[in-house]
C-alpha cells in the first residue's frame, strides 16, 4: 500500500467496519496474560501466539491496523517471514507503541507517561522498519482528588509533543488518554475527568500544530467504575460518551478508536454498537481493543500449538463482532 500523506493513512485506518488489534502488550504485561493461562512467556511463545492471531482469517475484512511492541515489529514468523509482512498481507498496517510506560508524579499516586527522550531517533527507525502509525498511552485514575489538573495537563502536553514528532516522521499518531475504570466512582466522575482530558488534549495538539486530520483518538468510553453498583445500560454509555466527545473533539478528526479498558468482550462490542446505532457523529467510531479482542483467544490457546485453530476461531469471531459493532449492525443473537 502506498500512501502519499498521513491523512490518507489515517483514513485507511478508520475505513468503514475496520478497527485495530492492540497487540502491543509490553513484555511484563504479556507475561501476566500468559501467567493466567499457565504459559511461560518466552520470545518464541510470544511469537507463536501473536503469529496465530495475525494469520487468523478474522484479520481480513475486520482489522485495518495492528499495534505492536518493539520486539514484534522486528520478529520473524516460524517460517522466517517478518511478522509485519504477515500483517501487511492481510491488508492491515503495522503500527508501534512508542511510549515507555509510566512513573509517579511527585511521589503521588498519579502517573506521567514518559518516552519523549530519544523519541525522534526511535521514530526515524520505526519509519524505516515500515510502521505507519504509533501509539502513546496516558493513564488517569479517578478518586476524590484525582485526576488533578496538573496530572492531566502534564500528560496531555506529552501526548501533543509525541504526536508532533511522529507526524514529522510521516506516521499517524494514536493519542490515548485513558481514564481508568478501576474503582467505585460514578459515570458522572468519569464524564468530568474524560471531558477535562479531551479538552486539554485538543488545546495542546493545536498549540503544537499537530495535523488533526492525520491523528486518531483512542479514548475510554464513559462508564461507571467497575466496582460501582450503578452501572449504565449500553444506550446510556452511548449517550454520555457521544455527548462528551461532541463537546470536546473537533469534527475534522477522522476517527475515534476506543480502548476496551477491562470491559467484558460483549460489553465492549455492545457499547460500540450502541454508539454507532445512535449516529450523529462527524468521526468514524471503531475499536482498538486489546483484551476484548484477545481474551477468548488466549483462553482457547492455553499455550499449546494444538489449540491454534480454536484460538484463531475465537479471535476471528470477536473481530467479526466488532466489525459489525463499528457499523452499528451487531445483534446479541450473533454471539454464541
Ligand atoms: P485494552 O483494550 O485491553 O484496554 O487495551 C487497549 C490498549 O491498547 C491499551 O493501551
Coordinates of C-alpha atoms and ligand atoms in Angstrom, one line a residue:
X1 CA 0.0 0.0 0.0
X2 CA 1.3 3.4 -1.0
X3 CA 0.3 6.5 0.9
X4 CA 1.3 10.0 -0.1
X5 CA 0.5 11.6 3.3
X6 CA -0.6 10.9 6.8
X7 CA -4.2 11.9 6.2
X8 CA -4.5 9.0 3.7
X9 CA -3.1 6.6 6.3
X10 CA -5.5 7.9 9.0
X11 CA -8.5 7.5 6.6
X12 CA -7.3 4.0 5.6
X13 CA -7.1 3.0 9.3
X14 CA -10.6 4.0 10.1
X15 CA -12.3 2.7 6.9
X16 CA -15.9 1.6 7.4
X17 CA -16.2 -1.5 9.5
X18 CA -12.4 -1.8 10.3
X19 CA -10.6 -1.3 13.6
X20 CA -7.4 -2.0 15.4
X21 CA -6.0 -5.1 17.1
X22 CA -3.9 -3.8 20.1
X23 CA -1.2 -6.5 20.4
X24 CA 1.4 -4.2 21.9
X25 CA 1.5 -5.6 25.4
X26 CA 4.9 -4.9 26.9
X27 CA 6.9 -7.9 27.9
X28 CA 5.8 -7.7 31.6
X29 CA 2.1 -7.3 30.5
X30 CA 2.1 -10.2 28.1
X31 CA 3.8 -12.2 30.9
X32 CA 0.8 -11.5 33.1
X33 CA -1.6 -12.6 30.4
X34 CA 0.4 -15.8 29.8
X35 CA 0.6 -16.5 33.6
X36 CA -3.2 -16.6 33.6
X37 CA -3.1 -19.5 31.2
X38 CA -0.1 -21.2 32.8
X39 CA 2.1 -20.5 29.8
X40 CA 5.7 -19.4 30.0
X41 CA 6.5 -16.1 28.3
X42 CA 9.5 -16.6 26.0
X43 CA 10.5 -14.9 22.8
X44 CA 9.2 -17.9 20.9
X45 CA 5.9 -18.3 22.8
X46 CA 5.1 -14.6 22.4
X47 CA 5.9 -15.0 18.7
X48 CA 3.8 -18.2 18.3
X49 CA 0.8 -16.5 20.0
X50 CA 1.0 -13.3 18.0
X51 CA 1.6 -15.2 14.8
X52 CA -1.5 -17.2 15.3
X53 CA -3.5 -14.0 15.7
X54 CA -2.0 -12.4 12.6
X55 CA -2.7 -15.5 10.5
X56 CA -6.3 -15.8 11.6
X57 CA -9.0 -15.4 9.0
X58 CA -10.6 -12.7 11.1
X59 CA -7.7 -10.3 10.3
X60 CA -9.1 -9.9 6.7
X61 CA -12.0 -7.6 6.4
X62 CA -12.1 -6.6 10.1
X63 CA -8.6 -5.2 11.1
X64 CA -7.0 -2.2 9.5
X65 CA -4.1 -1.8 11.9
X66 CA -2.2 -3.8 14.4
X67 CA -0.4 -2.1 17.3
X68 CA 2.9 -3.9 18.0
X69 CA 5.5 -3.9 20.8
X70 CA 9.1 -3.2 19.6
X71 CA 10.0 -6.9 19.8
X72 CA 7.2 -8.0 17.5
X73 CA 7.9 -5.4 14.8
X74 CA 11.4 -6.9 14.4
X75 CA 10.3 -10.5 14.8
X76 CA 10.0 -13.3 12.2
X77 CA 7.3 -15.9 12.0
X78 CA 8.2 -19.6 12.4
X79 CA 8.7 -19.8 8.6
X80 CA 11.1 -16.8 8.5
X81 CA 8.6 -14.2 7.1
X82 CA 8.7 -11.0 9.1
X83 CA 5.5 -10.8 11.3
X84 CA 5.0 -7.2 9.9
X85 CA 4.7 -8.8 6.4
X86 CA 2.2 -11.4 7.7
X87 CA 0.2 -8.5 8.9
X88 CA 0.5 -6.5 5.7
X89 CA -0.6 -9.4 3.6
X90 CA -4.0 -9.3 5.3
X91 CA -4.4 -5.6 4.3
X92 CA -3.7 -4.3 7.8
X93 CA -0.9 -1.8 8.6
X94 CA 1.7 -2.4 11.3
X95 CA 2.0 0.3 14.0
X96 CA 4.1 0.6 17.1
X97 CA 3.7 1.6 20.7
X98 CA 6.4 4.2 21.4
X99 CA 5.8 5.4 24.9
X100 CA 8.0 4.0 27.7
X101 CA 5.4 3.5 30.4
X102 CA 4.5 5.5 33.4
X103 CA 6.3 6.9 36.5
X104 CA 4.8 8.6 39.6
X105 CA 4.3 12.4 39.6
X106 CA 5.9 13.9 42.8
X107 CA 5.6 10.7 44.8
X108 CA 1.8 10.8 44.4
X109 CA -0.5 8.0 43.1
X110 CA -0.8 9.8 39.8
X111 CA 1.5 8.9 36.9
X112 CA 3.1 10.6 33.9
X113 CA 3.8 8.6 30.7
X114 CA 7.4 9.0 29.5
X115 CA 9.3 8.3 26.4
X116 CA 10.0 11.6 24.8
X117 CA 13.7 11.2 25.3
X118 CA 15.2 9.7 22.1
X119 CA 11.7 9.5 20.5
X120 CA 12.9 11.4 17.4
X121 CA 15.5 8.7 16.8
X122 CA 13.2 5.8 17.5
X123 CA 10.6 7.2 15.2
X124 CA 13.1 7.5 12.4
X125 CA 14.0 3.9 12.8
X126 CA 10.3 2.8 13.1
X127 CA 9.5 4.7 9.9
X128 CA 12.3 2.8 8.2
X129 CA 11.1 -0.5 9.6
X130 CA 7.7 0.2 7.9
X131 CA 5.5 1.3 10.8
X132 CA 2.7 3.5 9.5
X133 CA 1.3 4.7 12.8
X134 CA 2.2 4.8 16.5
X135 CA 0.6 4.8 19.9
X136 CA 1.2 6.6 23.2
X137 CA -1.0 5.9 26.3
X138 CA -1.5 8.3 29.1
X139 CA -3.3 6.9 32.2
X140 CA -5.5 8.8 34.7
X141 CA -7.1 7.4 37.8
X142 CA -10.3 8.6 39.4
X143 CA -10.7 9.1 43.2
X144 CA -11.7 12.1 45.4
X145 CA -8.9 14.4 44.3
X146 CA -7.8 12.6 41.1
X147 CA -7.2 13.2 38.3
X148 CA -5.6 16.5 39.2
X149 CA -5.4 19.2 36.6
X150 CA -1.6 19.0 36.9
X151 CA -1.6 15.3 36.0
X152 CA -4.0 15.9 33.1
X153 CA -2.0 18.8 31.7
X154 CA 1.4 17.2 32.0
X155 CA 0.1 14.0 30.3
X156 CA -1.8 15.9 27.5
X157 CA 1.2 18.0 26.8
X158 CA 3.4 14.9 26.5
X159 CA 0.8 13.4 24.1
X160 CA 0.9 16.5 22.0
X161 CA 4.7 16.6 21.9
X162 CA 4.7 12.9 20.9
X163 CA 2.2 13.5 18.2
X164 CA 4.2 16.3 16.6
X165 CA 7.4 14.2 16.5
X166 CA 5.5 11.2 15.0
X167 CA 3.9 13.3 12.2
X168 CA 7.3 14.7 11.3
X169 CA 8.2 11.1 10.6
X170 CA 5.2 10.5 8.3
X171 CA 3.3 8.2 10.7
X172 CA -0.1 8.7 12.2
X173 CA -0.2 9.2 16.0
X174 CA -2.8 7.5 18.0
X175 CA -3.3 9.6 21.1
X176 CA -4.6 7.6 24.0
X177 CA -5.8 9.5 27.1
X178 CA -7.2 6.6 29.2
X179 CA -9.3 7.4 32.3
X180 CA -9.3 4.0 34.1
X181 CA -12.5 2.2 35.0
X182 CA -10.9 0.9 38.3
X183 CA -12.9 1.8 41.4
X184 CA -16.3 2.7 42.6
X185 CA -16.7 6.1 41.0
X186 CA -19.9 7.2 39.2
X187 CA -20.3 7.6 35.5
X188 CA -20.5 11.4 36.1
X189 CA -17.0 11.4 37.6
X190 CA -15.8 9.5 34.5
X191 CA -17.5 12.0 32.3
X192 CA -15.9 15.0 34.1
X193 CA -12.4 13.5 34.1
X194 CA -12.7 12.5 30.4
X195 CA -14.0 15.8 29.4
X196 CA -11.1 17.6 31.1
X197 CA -8.6 15.3 29.5
X198 CA -10.0 15.7 26.0
X199 CA -10.3 19.5 26.4
X200 CA -6.6 19.8 27.5
X201 CA -5.5 17.3 24.8
X202 CA -7.0 19.1 21.9
X203 CA -5.7 22.5 23.1
X204 CA -2.2 21.1 23.4
X205 CA -2.4 19.4 20.0
X206 CA -3.5 22.7 18.5
X207 CA -0.7 24.6 20.3
X208 CA 1.8 22.1 18.8
X209 CA 0.3 22.5 15.3
X210 CA -0.5 18.8 15.1
X211 CA -2.5 17.9 12.0
X212 CA -5.8 16.7 13.4
X213 CA -6.8 15.1 10.1
X214 CA -3.7 12.9 10.4
X215 CA -4.4 11.9 14.0
X216 CA -6.6 9.2 15.7
X217 CA -8.0 9.4 19.2
X218 CA -8.1 6.3 21.4
X219 CA -10.3 7.2 24.4
X220 CA -12.2 5.3 27.1
X221 CA -16.0 5.2 26.9
X222 CA -18.0 6.9 29.7
X223 CA -18.6 4.2 32.2
X224 CA -19.2 3.9 35.9
X225 CA -16.2 2.5 37.9
X226 CA -16.2 -1.3 37.6
X227 CA -16.9 -1.7 41.4
X228 CA -19.8 0.8 41.3
X229 CA -23.3 -0.7 41.9
X230 CA -24.7 1.9 39.5
X231 CA -23.7 0.5 36.1
X232 CA -25.1 2.1 33.0
X233 CA -27.0 0.4 30.2
X234 CA -25.4 0.2 26.7
X235 CA -27.6 3.0 25.5
X236 CA -26.7 5.3 28.5
X237 CA -23.0 4.6 27.8
X238 CA -23.6 5.6 24.2
X239 CA -25.5 8.8 25.1
X240 CA -22.9 10.0 27.6
X241 CA -19.9 9.0 25.5
X242 CA -21.3 10.7 22.4
X243 CA -22.1 13.9 24.4
X244 CA -18.6 14.1 25.9
X245 CA -17.0 13.5 22.5
X246 CA -19.2 16.0 20.7
X247 CA -18.3 18.7 23.3
X248 CA -14.6 18.2 23.1
X249 CA -13.4 16.6 19.9
X250 CA -13.1 18.6 16.7
X251 CA -15.1 17.3 13.7
X252 CA -12.1 17.2 11.4
X253 CA -10.6 14.3 13.3
X254 CA -11.0 11.3 11.0
X255 CA -11.7 8.6 13.6
X256 CA -12.0 7.6 17.2
X257 CA -11.0 4.0 18.1
X258 CA -12.0 3.1 21.7
X259 CA -9.9 1.1 24.1
X260 CA -11.7 -1.8 25.9
X261 CA -10.2 -1.0 29.3
X262 CA -11.3 -4.1 31.2
X263 CA -14.9 -4.3 29.9
X264 CA -16.1 -7.8 29.1
X265 CA -15.9 -8.8 25.5
X266 CA -19.6 -8.5 24.9
X267 CA -19.9 -5.1 26.8
X268 CA -17.1 -3.6 24.6
X269 CA -18.9 -4.8 21.5
X270 CA -22.4 -3.8 22.6
X271 CA -21.3 -0.3 23.7
X272 CA -19.5 0.3 20.4
X273 CA -22.6 -0.9 18.5
X274 CA -24.9 1.3 20.6
X275 CA -22.7 4.3 19.8
X276 CA -22.8 3.6 16.0
X277 CA -26.6 2.9 16.1
X278 CA -27.1 6.3 17.8
X279 CA -25.2 8.1 15.0
X280 CA -24.9 11.9 14.5
X281 CA -21.1 11.7 14.9
X282 CA -18.8 13.5 12.5
X283 CA -15.9 11.0 13.0
X284 CA -15.7 7.2 12.4
X285 CA -16.2 5.3 15.7
X286 CA -14.4 2.0 15.9
X287 CA -12.4 -0.3 18.1
X288 CA -8.8 -0.5 19.2
X289 CA -9.2 -3.4 21.6
X290 CA -6.5 -5.4 23.4
X291 CA -8.2 -7.6 26.0
X292 CA -11.7 -7.5 24.4
X293 CA -10.3 -9.0 21.2
X294 CA -7.8 -11.4 22.7
X295 CA -9.2 -12.8 26.0
X296 CA -11.2 -15.5 24.3
X297 CA -8.3 -16.5 22.0
X298 CA -5.9 -16.7 25.0
X299 CA -8.3 -19.0 26.9
X300 CA -8.7 -21.2 23.8
X301 CA -5.0 -21.3 23.1
X302 CA -3.6 -22.2 26.6
X303 CA -0.1 -22.0 25.3
X304 CA -0.5 -25.1 23.1
X305 CA 0.0 -25.2 19.3
X306 CA -2.6 -28.0 19.2
X307 CA -5.2 -25.3 20.1
X308 CA -4.1 -22.8 17.4
X309 CA -7.2 -23.3 15.3
X310 CA -9.5 -22.9 18.2
X311 CA -7.7 -19.7 19.3
X312 CA -7.9 -18.3 15.8
X313 CA -11.5 -19.1 15.6
X314 CA -12.2 -17.3 18.9
X315 CA -10.2 -14.2 17.8
X316 CA -11.9 -14.2 14.4
X317 CA -15.3 -14.3 16.0
X318 CA -14.6 -11.3 18.2
X319 CA -13.0 -9.4 15.2
X320 CA -16.2 -10.0 13.1
X321 CA -18.5 -9.0 16.0
X322 CA -16.6 -5.8 16.5
X323 CA -16.6 -5.0 12.8
X324 CA -20.4 -5.3 12.9
X325 CA -20.4 -3.0 16.0
X326 CA -18.3 -0.5 14.1
X327 CA -21.1 -0.5 11.5
X328 CA -23.9 -0.4 14.1
X329 CA -25.1 -3.8 12.8
X330 CA -24.3 -6.1 15.7
X331 CA -27.0 -8.0 17.5
X332 CA -26.8 -10.1 20.6
X333 CA -28.1 -13.3 18.9
X334 CA -24.9 -13.4 16.7
X335 CA -22.9 -14.3 19.8
X336 CA -22.6 -17.9 20.8
Ligands
LIG1 P1 -7.5 -2.7 26.2 O1 -8.4 -2.8 25.0 O2 -7.2 -4.1 26.8 O3 -7.8 -1.7 27.2 O4 -6.1 -2.3 25.5 C1 -6.0 -1.3 24.6 C2 -4.7 -0.7 24.6 O5 -4.0 -0.6 23.7 C3 -4.3 0.0 25.9 O6 -3.2 0.8 25.6

